[in-house]
């Protein structure tokens, strides 16, 4: 990638962080990138297309930065610990603010809605891989909708990031509640075979009733 194209990607993200979705324009992005605004259209076709590319590239970089930590996770509680660290680091980098702006813009812009969903899917895919590994052999493994659970965990992280802006203590308590769930699953893993079979039977009956 040329230096100019990378500067435009960085400029788009910087503009989104500093000025919000309402401030994203060719003039503002070009100023942040230190280039002529005509280069936006030359390299990316439109401001919207540049923003899409910038958000996807930025998300891919952040997911890649966490990939080794995800690979080292051995339990749901460890996954939540990584989630807590992710939350703190992304907030410090200003990426929580970017996500909030993208979600706001997505309410009225189909293209932004698609790219925001695709960006979130990158995180969800990593979380799903971890869940399949840590739940393998668990009584929940056969019952759980792992893709659905991955989305629930991902949405919880995202929701907490946004919720924290208005209720920091409430967001902390919500994360603590998720960690208690992780502890509960660890306790289940320590049950003997008879208790595990009984639990599995109850889970099967509960699933049949829902069906």
Coordinates of N, CA and C in Angstrom, one line a residue:
X1 N 0.8 -1.2 0.0 CA 0.0 0.0 0.0 C 0.9 1.2 0.0
X2 N 0.5 2.2 -0.8 CA 1.3 3.4 -0.9 C 1.2 4.2 0.4
X3 N 2.2 5.1 0.6 CA 2.1 6.0 1.8 C 0.9 6.8 1.8
X4 N 0.5 7.4 0.6 CA -0.7 8.2 0.6 C -1.9 7.5 0.9
X5 N -2.1 6.3 0.4 CA -3.3 5.5 0.7 C -3.4 5.2 2.2
X6 N -2.3 4.9 2.8 CA -2.3 4.6 4.3 C -2.6 5.9 5.1
X7 N -2.0 7.0 4.6 CA -2.3 8.2 5.3 C -3.8 8.6 5.3
X8 N -4.4 8.3 4.2 CA -5.8 8.5 4.0 C -6.6 7.6 4.9
X9 N -6.2 6.4 5.0 CA -6.9 5.4 6.0 C -6.8 5.9 7.4
X10 N -5.5 6.3 7.8 CA -5.3 6.8 9.1 C -6.0 8.1 9.3
X11 N -6.1 9.0 8.3 CA -6.8 10.3 8.4 C -8.3 10.1 8.6
X12 N -8.8 9.1 8.0 CA -10.3 8.8 8.1 C -10.6 8.4 9.6
X13 N -9.8 7.5 10.1 CA -10.0 7.0 11.5 C -9.8 8.2 12.5
X14 N -8.8 9.0 12.3 CA -8.5 10.1 13.1 C -9.6 11.1 13.1
X15 N -10.2 11.4 12.0 CA -11.3 12.3 11.8 C -12.5 11.7 12.6
X16 N -12.8 10.4 12.4 CA -13.9 9.8 13.1 C -13.7 9.9 14.6
X17 N -12.5 9.7 15.1 CA -12.3 9.7 16.6 C -12.5 11.2 17.1
X18 N -12.0 12.1 16.4 CA -11.9 13.5 16.9 C -13.2 14.3 16.6
X19 N -13.8 14.0 15.5 CA -15.0 14.9 15.1 C -16.3 14.1 14.9
X20 N -16.2 12.8 15.1 CA -17.5 12.0 15.0 C -17.9 11.8 13.6
X21 N -19.0 11.0 13.4 CA -19.5 10.7 12.1 C -19.9 11.9 11.4
X22 N -20.4 12.9 12.1 CA -20.9 14.1 11.4 C -19.7 14.9 10.8
X23 N -18.5 14.7 11.4 CA -17.4 15.5 10.9 C -16.6 14.8 9.8
X24 N -17.0 13.6 9.4 CA -16.3 12.9 8.3 C -16.7 13.5 7.0
X25 N -15.7 14.2 6.4 CA -15.8 14.8 5.1 C -14.5 14.7 4.4
X26 N -14.5 14.9 3.1 CA -13.3 14.9 2.3 C -12.3 15.9 2.8
X27 N -12.8 17.1 3.1 CA -11.9 18.2 3.6 C -11.3 17.8 4.9
X28 N -12.0 17.4 5.8 CA -11.5 17.0 7.2 C -10.5 15.9 7.1
X29 N -10.9 14.8 6.3 CA -10.0 13.7 6.2 C -8.7 14.1 5.6
X30 N -8.8 14.9 4.5 CA -7.6 15.3 3.8 C -6.7 16.1 4.7
X31 N -7.3 17.0 5.5 CA -6.5 17.8 6.5 C -5.8 16.9 7.5
X32 N -6.5 15.9 8.0 CA -5.9 15.0 9.0 C -4.8 14.2 8.4
X33 N -4.9 13.8 7.1 CA -3.9 13.0 6.4 C -2.8 13.9 5.8
X34 N -3.0 15.2 5.7 CA -2.0 16.1 5.2 C -1.8 15.9 3.7
X35 N -3.0 15.7 3.0 CA -2.9 15.5 1.5 C -4.0 16.3 0.9
X36 N -4.0 16.4 -0.5 CA -5.0 17.1 -1.2 C -6.3 16.2 -1.2
X37 N -7.5 16.8 -1.0 CA -8.7 16.0 -0.8 C -9.0 15.2 -2.1
X38 N -8.5 15.7 -3.3 CA -8.8 15.0 -4.5 C -8.2 13.6 -4.5
X39 N -7.2 13.4 -3.7 CA -6.6 12.0 -3.7 C -7.5 11.0 -3.0
X40 N -8.5 11.5 -2.2 CA -9.5 10.5 -1.7 C -10.2 9.9 -2.8
X41 N -10.7 10.7 -3.7 CA -11.5 10.1 -4.8 C -10.6 9.4 -5.9
X42 N -9.4 9.8 -6.0 CA -8.5 9.1 -6.9 C -8.2 7.7 -6.4
X43 N -7.9 7.5 -5.1 CA -7.5 6.2 -4.5 C -8.7 5.4 -4.1
X44 N -9.8 6.0 -3.6 CA -10.9 5.2 -3.0 C -12.3 5.5 -3.6
X45 N -12.4 6.4 -4.5 CA -13.7 6.6 -5.2 C -14.6 7.6 -4.5
X46 N -14.8 7.4 -3.2 CA -15.7 8.3 -2.4 C -15.3 8.3 -1.0
X47 N -15.8 9.2 -0.2 CA -15.5 9.3 1.2 C -16.1 8.0 1.9
X48 N -17.3 7.6 1.5 CA -17.9 6.4 2.1 C -17.0 5.2 1.9
X49 N -16.5 5.0 0.7 CA -15.7 3.9 0.4 C -14.4 3.9 1.2
X50 N -13.8 5.1 1.4 CA -12.6 5.2 2.2 C -12.9 4.9 3.6
X51 N -14.0 5.3 4.1 CA -14.4 5.0 5.5 C -14.6 3.6 5.7
X52 N -15.2 2.9 4.8 CA -15.4 1.5 4.9 C -14.1 0.7 4.9
X53 N -13.2 1.1 4.0 CA -11.9 0.5 4.0 C -11.1 0.7 5.3
X54 N -11.2 2.0 5.7 CA -10.4 2.4 7.0 C -10.9 1.6 8.2
X55 N -12.2 1.4 8.3 CA -12.8 0.7 9.5 C -12.4 -0.8 9.4
X56 N -12.5 -1.4 8.3 CA -12.2 -2.8 8.2 C -10.7 -3.0 8.4
X57 N -9.9 -2.1 7.9 CA -8.4 -2.3 8.1 C -8.0 -2.1 9.5
X58 N -8.6 -1.1 10.2 CA -8.3 -0.8 11.6 C -8.8 -2.0 12.5
X59 N -10.0 -2.5 12.2 CA -10.5 -3.7 13.0 C -9.6 -4.9 12.8
X60 N -9.2 -5.1 11.5 CA -8.3 -6.3 11.3 C -7.0 -6.2 12.1
X61 N -6.5 -5.0 12.1 CA -5.2 -4.7 12.9 C -5.4 -5.0 14.4
X62 N -6.5 -4.6 14.9 CA -6.8 -4.7 16.3 C -7.1 -6.2 16.7
X63 N -7.8 -6.9 15.8 CA -8.1 -8.3 16.0 C -6.8 -9.1 16.0
X64 N -5.9 -8.7 15.0 CA -4.6 -9.4 14.9 C -3.7 -9.2 16.1
X65 N -3.9 -8.0 16.7 CA -3.1 -7.7 17.9 C -3.5 -8.5 19.1
X66 N -4.7 -9.1 19.1 CA -5.2 -9.9 20.2 C -5.2 -11.4 19.9
X67 N -4.8 -11.7 18.7 CA -4.9 -13.1 18.3 C -4.1 -14.1 19.2
X68 N -2.9 -13.7 19.6 CA -2.1 -14.6 20.4 C -2.8 -14.7 21.8
X69 N -3.3 -13.6 22.3 CA -4.0 -13.7 23.6 C -5.2 -14.6 23.6
X70 N -6.0 -14.5 22.5 CA -7.1 -15.4 22.3 C -6.7 -16.8 22.3
X71 N -5.6 -17.1 21.6 CA -5.1 -18.4 21.4 C -4.6 -19.1 22.7
X72 N -4.2 -18.2 23.7 CA -3.8 -18.7 25.0 C -4.9 -18.9 26.0
X73 N -6.1 -18.5 25.7 CA -7.2 -18.6 26.6 C -7.6 -20.1 26.8
X74 N -7.7 -20.5 28.1 CA -8.1 -21.8 28.4 C -9.4 -22.0 29.1
X75 N -10.1 -21.0 29.4 CA -11.4 -21.1 30.1 C -12.2 -19.8 29.8
X76 N -13.5 -19.9 30.1 CA -14.4 -18.8 29.9 C -14.0 -17.6 30.7
X77 N -13.5 -17.9 31.9 CA -13.1 -16.7 32.8 C -11.8 -16.1 32.2
X78 N -11.0 -16.8 31.6 CA -9.8 -16.3 31.0 C -10.2 -15.4 29.8
X79 N -11.2 -15.9 29.0 CA -11.7 -15.1 27.9 C -12.3 -13.8 28.4
X80 N -13.0 -13.8 29.5 CA -13.5 -12.6 30.0 C -12.4 -11.6 30.5
X81 N -11.3 -12.2 31.0 CA -10.2 -11.4 31.4 C -9.6 -10.7 30.2
X82 N -9.5 -11.4 29.1 CA -9.0 -10.8 27.9 C -10.0 -9.7 27.4
X83 N -11.3 -10.0 27.5 CA -12.3 -9.0 27.2 C -12.1 -7.8 28.0
X84 N -11.9 -7.9 29.3 CA -11.7 -6.7 30.1 C -10.5 -5.9 29.7
X85 N -9.4 -6.6 29.4 CA -8.2 -5.9 28.9 C -8.4 -5.3 27.6
X86 N -9.1 -6.0 26.7 CA -9.4 -5.4 25.4 C -10.2 -4.1 25.6
X87 N -11.2 -4.2 26.4 CA -12.0 -3.0 26.7 C -11.2 -1.8 27.1
X88 N -10.3 -2.0 28.1 CA -9.5 -0.9 28.6 C -8.6 -0.3 27.5
X89 N -7.9 -1.2 26.8 CA -7.0 -0.8 25.8 C -7.7 -0.1 24.6
X90 N -8.8 -0.6 24.2 CA -9.5 0.0 23.1 C -10.1 1.4 23.5
X91 N -10.5 1.5 24.7 CA -11.0 2.8 25.2 C -9.8 3.8 25.2
X92 N -8.7 3.4 25.7 CA -7.5 4.3 25.7 C -7.1 4.8 24.3
X93 N -7.2 3.9 23.3 CA -6.9 4.2 22.0 C -7.9 5.0 21.2
X94 N -9.1 5.2 21.8 CA -10.1 5.9 21.2 C -11.0 5.1 20.3
X95 N -10.8 3.8 20.3 CA -11.6 2.9 19.4 C -13.0 2.7 19.9
X96 N -13.3 2.8 21.2 CA -14.6 2.7 21.7 C -15.4 3.9 21.1
X97 N -14.8 5.1 21.1 CA -15.5 6.2 20.6 C -15.8 6.0 19.1
X98 N -14.9 5.4 18.3 CA -15.1 5.1 16.9 C -16.3 4.2 16.7
X99 N -16.3 3.2 17.5 CA -17.4 2.2 17.4 C -18.8 2.9 17.7
X100 N -18.8 3.7 18.7 CA -20.0 4.4 19.1 C -20.5 5.3 17.9
X101 N -19.6 5.9 17.2 CA -19.9 6.8 16.1 C -20.4 5.9 14.9
X102 N -19.7 4.8 14.7 CA -20.1 3.9 13.6 C -21.5 3.4 13.8
X103 N -21.8 3.0 15.0 CA -23.1 2.5 15.4 C -24.2 3.5 15.2
X104 N -23.8 4.8 15.6 CA -24.8 5.9 15.4 C -25.1 6.1 13.9
X105 N -24.0 6.1 13.1 CA -24.2 6.4 11.7 C -24.9 5.2 11.0
X106 N -24.7 4.0 11.5 CA -25.3 2.8 10.9 C -26.8 2.8 11.0
X107 N -27.4 3.6 11.9 CA -28.8 3.6 12.1 C -29.5 4.2 10.8
X108 N -28.8 5.0 10.1 CA -29.4 5.7 8.9 C -28.6 5.5 7.6
X109 N -27.6 4.7 7.7 CA -26.8 4.5 6.5 C -26.5 3.0 6.3
X110 N -27.1 2.4 5.2 CA -27.0 1.0 5.0 C -25.6 0.5 4.8
X111 N -24.8 1.3 4.1 CA -23.4 0.9 3.9 C -22.6 0.9 5.2
X112 N -22.8 1.9 6.1 CA -22.2 1.9 7.4 C -22.6 0.7 8.2
X113 N -23.9 0.4 8.1 CA -24.5 -0.7 8.9 C -23.8 -2.0 8.5
X114 N -23.5 -2.2 7.2 CA -22.9 -3.4 6.7 C -21.5 -3.5 7.2
X115 N -20.7 -2.4 7.1 CA -19.3 -2.4 7.5 C -19.2 -2.6 9.0
X116 N -20.1 -2.0 9.7 CA -20.0 -2.1 11.2 C -20.3 -3.6 11.6
X117 N -21.3 -4.2 10.9 CA -21.6 -5.6 11.2 C -20.4 -6.5 10.8
X118 N -19.8 -6.2 9.7 CA -18.6 -7.0 9.2 C -17.4 -6.8 10.2
X119 N -17.2 -5.6 10.7 CA -16.2 -5.3 11.7 C -16.4 -6.1 13.0
X120 N -17.6 -6.1 13.5 CA -17.9 -6.8 14.7 C -17.8 -8.3 14.5
X121 N -18.1 -8.8 13.2 CA -18.0 -10.2 12.9 C -16.5 -10.7 13.0
X122 N -15.6 -9.8 12.8 CA -14.2 -10.2 12.9 C -13.9 -10.6 14.4
X123 N -14.4 -9.8 15.3 CA -14.2 -10.1 16.8 C -15.0 -11.3 17.1
X124 N -16.2 -11.4 16.6 CA -17.1 -12.6 17.0 C -16.4 -13.9 16.5
X125 N -15.8 -13.9 15.3 CA -15.2 -15.1 14.8 C -14.0 -15.5 15.7
X126 N -13.3 -14.6 16.3 CA -12.2 -15.0 17.2 C -12.8 -15.6 18.5
X127 N -13.8 -14.9 19.0 CA -14.4 -15.4 20.2 C -15.1 -16.8 20.1
X128 N -15.7 -17.0 18.9 CA -16.3 -18.3 18.6 C -15.2 -19.4 18.6
X129 N -14.1 -19.1 18.0 CA -13.0 -20.1 18.0 C -12.6 -20.5 19.4
X130 N -12.5 -19.5 20.3 CA -12.1 -19.7 21.7 C -13.2 -20.5 22.4
X131 N -14.4 -20.2 22.2 CA -15.5 -20.9 22.9 C -15.6 -22.4 22.5
X132 N -15.4 -22.6 21.2 CA -15.4 -24.0 20.8 C -14.3 -24.8 21.4
X133 N -13.2 -24.2 21.7 CA -12.0 -24.9 22.3 C -12.3 -25.1 23.8
X134 N -12.7 -24.0 24.5 CA -12.8 -24.1 26.0 C -14.0 -24.9 26.4
X135 N -15.1 -25.0 25.5 CA -16.3 -25.8 25.9 C -16.2 -27.2 25.4
X136 N -15.2 -27.6 24.7 CA -15.1 -29.0 24.2 C -15.1 -30.0 25.4
X137 N -16.0 -30.9 25.3 CA -16.1 -31.9 26.4 C -17.0 -31.5 27.5
X138 N -17.5 -30.3 27.5 CA -18.3 -29.8 28.6 C -19.8 -30.3 28.3
X139 N -20.5 -30.4 29.4 CA -22.0 -30.7 29.2 C -22.7 -29.7 28.4
X140 N -22.2 -28.5 28.4 CA -22.8 -27.4 27.6 C -22.5 -27.5 26.1
X141 N -21.4 -28.3 25.8 CA -20.9 -28.2 24.4 C -22.0 -28.7 23.4
X142 N -22.8 -29.8 23.8 CA -23.8 -30.3 22.9 C -25.0 -29.5 22.8
X143 N -25.2 -28.7 23.9 CA -26.5 -27.9 24.0 C -26.3 -26.5 23.5
X144 N -25.1 -25.9 23.7 CA -25.0 -24.5 23.5 C -24.9 -24.2 22.0
X145 N -25.6 -23.1 21.6 CA -25.4 -22.6 20.3 C -24.2 -21.7 20.3
X146 N -23.0 -22.3 20.0 CA -21.8 -21.6 20.2 C -21.7 -20.4 19.3
X147 N -22.1 -20.4 18.1 CA -22.1 -19.1 17.3 C -22.9 -18.0 18.0
X148 N -24.1 -18.5 18.5 CA -25.0 -17.5 19.2 C -24.4 -17.0 20.5
X149 N -23.7 -17.9 21.2 CA -23.0 -17.5 22.4 C -21.9 -16.6 22.1
X150 N -21.2 -16.8 21.1 CA -20.0 -15.9 20.7 C -20.6 -14.5 20.4
X151 N -21.7 -14.5 19.8 CA -22.3 -13.1 19.5 C -22.8 -12.5 20.8
X152 N -23.3 -13.3 21.7 CA -23.8 -12.7 23.0 C -22.6 -12.2 23.8
X153 N -21.5 -12.9 23.8 CA -20.3 -12.4 24.5 C -19.8 -11.1 23.8
X154 N -19.7 -11.2 22.5 CA -19.2 -10.0 21.7 C -20.1 -8.8 21.9
X155 N -21.4 -9.0 21.9 CA -22.3 -7.9 22.1 C -22.2 -7.4 23.5
X156 N -22.0 -8.3 24.5 CA -21.8 -7.9 25.8 C -20.6 -6.9 26.0
X157 N -19.5 -7.3 25.4 CA -18.3 -6.4 25.4 C -18.6 -5.1 24.8
X158 N -19.2 -5.1 23.6 CA -19.5 -3.9 22.9 C -20.5 -3.0 23.7
X159 N -21.6 -3.7 24.2 CA -22.6 -2.9 25.0 C -22.0 -2.3 26.2
X160 N -21.1 -3.0 26.9 CA -20.4 -2.5 28.1 C -19.6 -1.3 27.7
X161 N -18.9 -1.4 26.6 CA -18.0 -0.3 26.2 C -18.9 1.0 26.1
X162 N -20.1 0.9 25.5 CA -20.9 2.0 25.2 C -21.6 2.4 26.5
X163 N -22.0 1.5 27.3 CA -22.8 1.7 28.5 C -21.9 2.4 29.6
X164 N -20.6 2.1 29.5 CA -19.7 2.7 30.5 C -19.7 4.2 30.5
X165 N -20.0 4.8 29.4 CA -20.0 6.2 29.2 C -21.0 6.9 30.1
X166 N -22.1 6.2 30.4 CA -23.2 6.8 31.2 C -23.3 6.2 32.6
X167 N -22.8 5.0 32.8 CA -22.9 4.3 34.1 C -21.6 3.4 34.3
X168 N -20.5 4.0 34.7 CA -19.3 3.2 34.8 C -19.4 2.1 35.8
X169 N -20.0 2.4 37.0 CA -20.2 1.3 38.0 C -21.1 0.2 37.5
X170 N -22.2 0.5 36.8 CA -23.1 -0.5 36.2 C -22.3 -1.4 35.2
X171 N -21.5 -0.8 34.4 CA -20.7 -1.6 33.4 C -19.8 -2.5 34.2
X172 N -19.1 -2.0 35.2 CA -18.2 -2.9 36.0 C -19.0 -4.1 36.6
X173 N -20.1 -3.8 37.2 CA -20.9 -4.9 37.8 C -21.4 -5.9 36.7
X174 N -21.7 -5.4 35.5 CA -22.1 -6.3 34.5 C -20.9 -7.3 34.1
X175 N -19.7 -6.7 34.0 CA -18.6 -7.5 33.7 C -18.3 -8.5 34.8
X176 N -18.5 -8.1 36.1 CA -18.3 -9.0 37.2 C -19.3 -10.2 37.1
X177 N -20.6 -9.9 36.7 CA -21.6 -10.9 36.5 C -21.2 -11.9 35.5
X178 N -20.6 -11.4 34.4 CA -20.1 -12.4 33.3 C -19.0 -13.3 33.9
X179 N -18.1 -12.7 34.7 CA -17.1 -13.5 35.3 C -17.6 -14.6 36.3
X180 N -18.7 -14.2 37.0 CA -19.4 -15.2 37.8 C -19.9 -16.4 37.0
X181 N -20.4 -16.1 35.8 CA -20.9 -17.1 34.9 C -19.7 -18.0 34.5
X182 N -18.6 -17.4 34.3 CA -17.4 -18.3 33.9 C -17.0 -19.2 35.1
X183 N -17.1 -18.6 36.3 CA -16.8 -19.5 37.5 C -17.8 -20.6 37.6
X184 N -19.1 -20.3 37.4 CA -20.1 -21.4 37.4 C -19.8 -22.5 36.5
X185 N -19.4 -22.2 35.3 CA -19.0 -23.2 34.3 C -17.8 -24.0 34.7
X186 N -16.9 -23.4 35.4 CA -15.7 -24.1 35.9 C -16.1 -25.1 37.0
X187 N -17.1 -24.7 37.8 CA -17.6 -25.6 38.9 C -18.3 -26.8 38.3
X188 N -19.0 -26.5 37.2 CA -19.7 -27.6 36.5 C -18.7 -28.6 36.0
X189 N -17.6 -28.1 35.5 CA -16.6 -29.0 34.9 C -16.0 -29.9 36.0
X190 N -16.1 -29.5 37.2 CA -15.5 -30.3 38.3 C -16.4 -31.4 38.9
X191 N -17.7 -31.4 38.4 CA -18.6 -32.4 38.9 C -18.2 -33.8 38.5
X192 N -18.7 -34.7 39.3 CA -18.4 -36.1 38.9 C -19.3 -36.6 37.8
X193 N -19.1 -37.8 37.2 CA -19.8 -38.2 36.0 C -21.3 -38.4 36.3
X194 N -21.7 -38.8 37.5 CA -23.1 -38.9 37.7 C -23.8 -37.6 37.7
X195 N -23.2 -36.6 38.4 CA -23.8 -35.3 38.4 C -23.8 -34.6 37.0
X196 N -22.8 -34.9 36.3 CA -22.7 -34.3 34.9 C -23.8 -34.9 34.0
X197 N -24.0 -36.2 34.2 CA -25.1 -36.9 33.4 C -26.5 -36.3 33.8
X198 N -26.7 -36.1 35.1 CA -27.9 -35.5 35.5 C -28.1 -34.1 35.0
X199 N -27.0 -33.3 35.0 CA -27.1 -32.0 34.5 C -27.4 -32.0 33.0
X200 N -26.8 -32.9 32.3 CA -27.0 -33.0 30.8 C -28.5 -33.3 30.5
X201 N -29.0 -34.2 31.4 CA -30.4 -34.6 31.2 C -31.3 -33.4 31.4
X202 N -31.1 -32.7 32.4 CA -31.9 -31.5 32.7 C -31.8 -30.5 31.6
X203 N -30.6 -30.3 31.0 CA -30.4 -29.4 29.9 C -31.2 -29.8 28.7
X204 N -31.1 -31.2 28.4 CA -31.9 -31.7 27.3 C -33.4 -31.5 27.4
X205 N -33.9 -31.7 28.7 CA -35.3 -31.5 28.9 C -35.7 -30.0 28.7
X206 N -34.8 -29.1 29.2 CA -35.1 -27.7 29.1 C -35.1 -27.3 27.6
X207 N -34.1 -27.9 26.8 CA -34.1 -27.6 25.4 C -35.3 -28.1 24.7
X208 N -35.8 -29.3 25.1 CA -37.0 -29.8 24.5 C -38.2 -29.0 24.8
X209 N -38.3 -28.4 26.0 CA -39.4 -27.6 26.3 C -39.4 -26.3 25.5
X210 N -38.2 -25.7 25.3 CA -38.1 -24.5 24.5 C -38.5 -24.8 23.0
X211 N -38.1 -26.0 22.6 CA -38.4 -26.4 21.2 C -39.9 -26.6 20.9

